[in-house]
Short mmCIF file of C-alpha atoms in Angstrom, two decimals:
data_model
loop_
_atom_site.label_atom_id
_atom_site.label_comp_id
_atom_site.label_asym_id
_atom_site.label_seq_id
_atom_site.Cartn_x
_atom_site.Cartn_y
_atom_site.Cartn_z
CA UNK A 1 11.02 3.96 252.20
CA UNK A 2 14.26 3.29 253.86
CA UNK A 3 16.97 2.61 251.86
CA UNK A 4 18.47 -0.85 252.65
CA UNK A 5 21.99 -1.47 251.52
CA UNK A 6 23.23 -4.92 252.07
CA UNK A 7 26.28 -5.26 254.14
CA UNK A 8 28.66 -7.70 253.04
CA UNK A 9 28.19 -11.32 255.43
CA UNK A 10 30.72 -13.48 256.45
CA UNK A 11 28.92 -16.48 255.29
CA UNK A 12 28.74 -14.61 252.03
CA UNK A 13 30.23 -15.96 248.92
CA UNK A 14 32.80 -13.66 247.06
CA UNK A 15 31.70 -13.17 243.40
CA UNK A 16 34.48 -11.49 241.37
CA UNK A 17 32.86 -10.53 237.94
CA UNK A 18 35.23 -7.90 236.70
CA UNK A 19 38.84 -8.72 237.95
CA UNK A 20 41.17 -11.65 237.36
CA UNK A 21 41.32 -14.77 238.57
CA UNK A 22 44.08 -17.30 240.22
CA UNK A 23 44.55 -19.34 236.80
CA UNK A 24 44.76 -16.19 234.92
CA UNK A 25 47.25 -14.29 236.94
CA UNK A 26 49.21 -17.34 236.67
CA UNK A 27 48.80 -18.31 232.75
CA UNK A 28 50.22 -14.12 232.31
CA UNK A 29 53.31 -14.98 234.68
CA UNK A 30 53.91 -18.19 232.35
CA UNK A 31 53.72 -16.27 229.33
CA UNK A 32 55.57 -13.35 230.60
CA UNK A 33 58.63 -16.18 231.48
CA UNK A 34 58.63 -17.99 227.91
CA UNK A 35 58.39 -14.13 226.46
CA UNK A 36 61.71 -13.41 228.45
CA UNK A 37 63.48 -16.59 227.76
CA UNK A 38 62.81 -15.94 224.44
CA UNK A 39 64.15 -12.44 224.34
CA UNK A 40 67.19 -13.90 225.93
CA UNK A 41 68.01 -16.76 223.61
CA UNK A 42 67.48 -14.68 220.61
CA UNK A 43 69.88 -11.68 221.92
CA UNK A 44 72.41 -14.06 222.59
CA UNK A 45 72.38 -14.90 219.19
CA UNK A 46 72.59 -12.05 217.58
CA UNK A 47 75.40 -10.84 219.44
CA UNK A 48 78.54 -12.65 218.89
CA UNK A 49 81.22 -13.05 221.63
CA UNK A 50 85.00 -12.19 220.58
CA UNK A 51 85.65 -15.53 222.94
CA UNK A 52 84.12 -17.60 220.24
CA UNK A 53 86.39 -16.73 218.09
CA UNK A 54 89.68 -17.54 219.93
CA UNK A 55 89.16 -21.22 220.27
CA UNK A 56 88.31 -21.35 216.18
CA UNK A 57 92.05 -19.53 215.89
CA UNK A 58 93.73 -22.34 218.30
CA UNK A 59 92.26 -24.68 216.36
CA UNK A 60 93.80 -23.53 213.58
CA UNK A 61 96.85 -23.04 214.45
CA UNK A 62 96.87 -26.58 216.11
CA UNK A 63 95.77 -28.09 212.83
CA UNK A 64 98.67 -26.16 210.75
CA UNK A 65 100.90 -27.51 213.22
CA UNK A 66 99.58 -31.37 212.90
CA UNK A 67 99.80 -30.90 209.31
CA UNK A 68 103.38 -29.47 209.19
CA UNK A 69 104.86 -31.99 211.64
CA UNK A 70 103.34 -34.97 210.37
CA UNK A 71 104.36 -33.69 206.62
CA UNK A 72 107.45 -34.96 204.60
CA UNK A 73 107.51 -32.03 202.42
CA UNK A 74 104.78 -28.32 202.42
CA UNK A 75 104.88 -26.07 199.78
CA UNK A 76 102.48 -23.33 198.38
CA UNK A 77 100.94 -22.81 194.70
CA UNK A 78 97.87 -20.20 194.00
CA UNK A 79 97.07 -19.16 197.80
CA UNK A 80 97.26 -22.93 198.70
CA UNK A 81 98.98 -24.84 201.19
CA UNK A 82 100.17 -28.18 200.34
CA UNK A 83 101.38 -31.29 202.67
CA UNK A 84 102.90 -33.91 201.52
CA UNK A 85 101.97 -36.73 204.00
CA UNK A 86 104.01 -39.84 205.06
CA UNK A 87 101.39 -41.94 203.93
CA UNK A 88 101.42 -40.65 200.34
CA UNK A 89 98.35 -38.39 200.94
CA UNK A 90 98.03 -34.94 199.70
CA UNK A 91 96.90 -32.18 202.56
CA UNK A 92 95.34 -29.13 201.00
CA UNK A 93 94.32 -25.94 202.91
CA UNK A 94 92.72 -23.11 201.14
CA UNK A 95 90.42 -20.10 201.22
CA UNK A 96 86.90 -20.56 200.17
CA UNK A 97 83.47 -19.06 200.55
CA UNK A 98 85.03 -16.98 203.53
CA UNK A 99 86.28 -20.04 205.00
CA UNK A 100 89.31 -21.56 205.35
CA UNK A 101 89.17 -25.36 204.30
CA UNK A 102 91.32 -28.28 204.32
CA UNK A 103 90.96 -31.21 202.10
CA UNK A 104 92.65 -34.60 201.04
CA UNK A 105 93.33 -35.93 198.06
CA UNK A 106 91.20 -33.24 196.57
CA UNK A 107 87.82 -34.61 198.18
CA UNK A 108 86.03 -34.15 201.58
CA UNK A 109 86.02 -30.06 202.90
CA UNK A 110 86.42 -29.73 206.61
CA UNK A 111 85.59 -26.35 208.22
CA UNK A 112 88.78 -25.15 209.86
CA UNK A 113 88.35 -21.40 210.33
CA UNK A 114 85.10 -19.34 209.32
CA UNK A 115 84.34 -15.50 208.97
CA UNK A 116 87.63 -15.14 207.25
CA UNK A 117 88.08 -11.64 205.11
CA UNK A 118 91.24 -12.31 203.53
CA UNK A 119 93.71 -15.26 203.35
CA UNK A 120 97.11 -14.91 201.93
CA UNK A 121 100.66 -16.70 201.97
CA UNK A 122 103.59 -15.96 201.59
CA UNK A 123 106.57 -18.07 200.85
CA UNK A 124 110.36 -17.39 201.20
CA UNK A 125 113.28 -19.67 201.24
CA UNK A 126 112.93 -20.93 204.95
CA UNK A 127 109.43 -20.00 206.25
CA UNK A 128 105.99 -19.55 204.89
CA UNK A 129 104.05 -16.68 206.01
CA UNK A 130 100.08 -17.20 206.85
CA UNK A 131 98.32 -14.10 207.10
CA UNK A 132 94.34 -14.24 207.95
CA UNK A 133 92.24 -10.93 208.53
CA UNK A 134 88.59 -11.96 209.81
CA UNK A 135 85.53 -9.57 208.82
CA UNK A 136 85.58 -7.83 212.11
CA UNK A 137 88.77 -6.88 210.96
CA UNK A 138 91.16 -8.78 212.72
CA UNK A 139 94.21 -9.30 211.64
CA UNK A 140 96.19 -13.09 212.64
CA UNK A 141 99.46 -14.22 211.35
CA UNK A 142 101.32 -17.23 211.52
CA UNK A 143 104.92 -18.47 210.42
CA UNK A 144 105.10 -22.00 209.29
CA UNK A 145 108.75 -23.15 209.40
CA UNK A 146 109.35 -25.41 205.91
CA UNK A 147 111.12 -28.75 207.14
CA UNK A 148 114.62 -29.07 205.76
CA UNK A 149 115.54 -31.66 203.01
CA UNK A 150 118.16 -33.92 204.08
#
C-alpha cells in the first residue's frame, strides 16, 4: 500500500506537546529577574563602600565640634571625654562595643561613630588629642582645642 504521510494544512491546528509555552517562557523570564535583583541587593550588601564611611567621620567631627563650642569647660578621665554644658548637663563621649558613644547625664547612648578599632586621647596643657583607627585600619585624628578659663 502507498504510504500516506499527512502534510501539514493551513486550516490545521498547531499542537505543541513537547516544547514550551507563552506563559512558561514568560513565568522563567520573571523568575530569572527576581533571581538577579536578588543577586544584586545581596552583593551590595556584602560589600561595603569606603564612601559610607566618610559621612559617619563628618559627623563626628561635627558633633565634637557642637559639643566643644557649646561647652563651658571639656576635660578627659579614663579614655573619656567630658563637656561641661551651659545648662549644667554633663556630655560624655566614649568607646564602647567598637563604637564610639555619647551620653548625658550618664543615661541615653547615641551611636556617633561605628566600626571603630581603637579610640584613644590624649591630653596636654592646651589641646586634646583624638585619635580613632577603624577595623579596616584607618587611622583619623582630631585636635580639640580646650577653651581658656577667664
Amino acid at each position: 500500500m502507498l504510504n500516506k504521510r499527512k502534510q501539514p494544512n493551513v486550516n490545521m491546528q498547531y499542537h505543541n506537546e513537547s516544547g514550551y509555552i507563552l506563559l512558561e517562557v514568560l513565568l522563567s523570564v520573571l523568575f530569572l529577574f527576581m533571581l538577579v535583583s536578588w543577586y544584586i541587593q545581596i552583593s551590595l550588601m556584602w560589600t561595603q563602600d569606603e564612601r559610607e564611611q566618610l559621612p559617619m567621620v563628618y559627623h563626628f567631627h561635627h558633633v565634637i565640634e557642637f559639643e566643644s563650642q557649646t561647652a563651658l569647660s571639656i576635660e578627659t578621665n579614663n579614655n573619656q571625654l567630658y563637656f561641661s554644658q551651659t545648662n549644667g548637663d554633663l556630655v560624655t563621649i566614649s568607646f564602647h562595643n567598637n563604637k564610639i558613644r555619647r551620653q548625658v547625664n550618664g543615661s541615653g547612648h547615641e551611636e556617633i561613630l561605628r566600626n571603630i578599632k581603637n579610640f584613644k586621647l590624649t591630653s596636654s596643657e592646651d589641646d586634646i588629642n583624638i585619635e580613632l583607627t577603624t577595623d579596616s585600619g584607618e587611622k583619623i585624628e582630631k585636635i580639640l582645642l580646650k577653651k581658656v578659663q577667664k
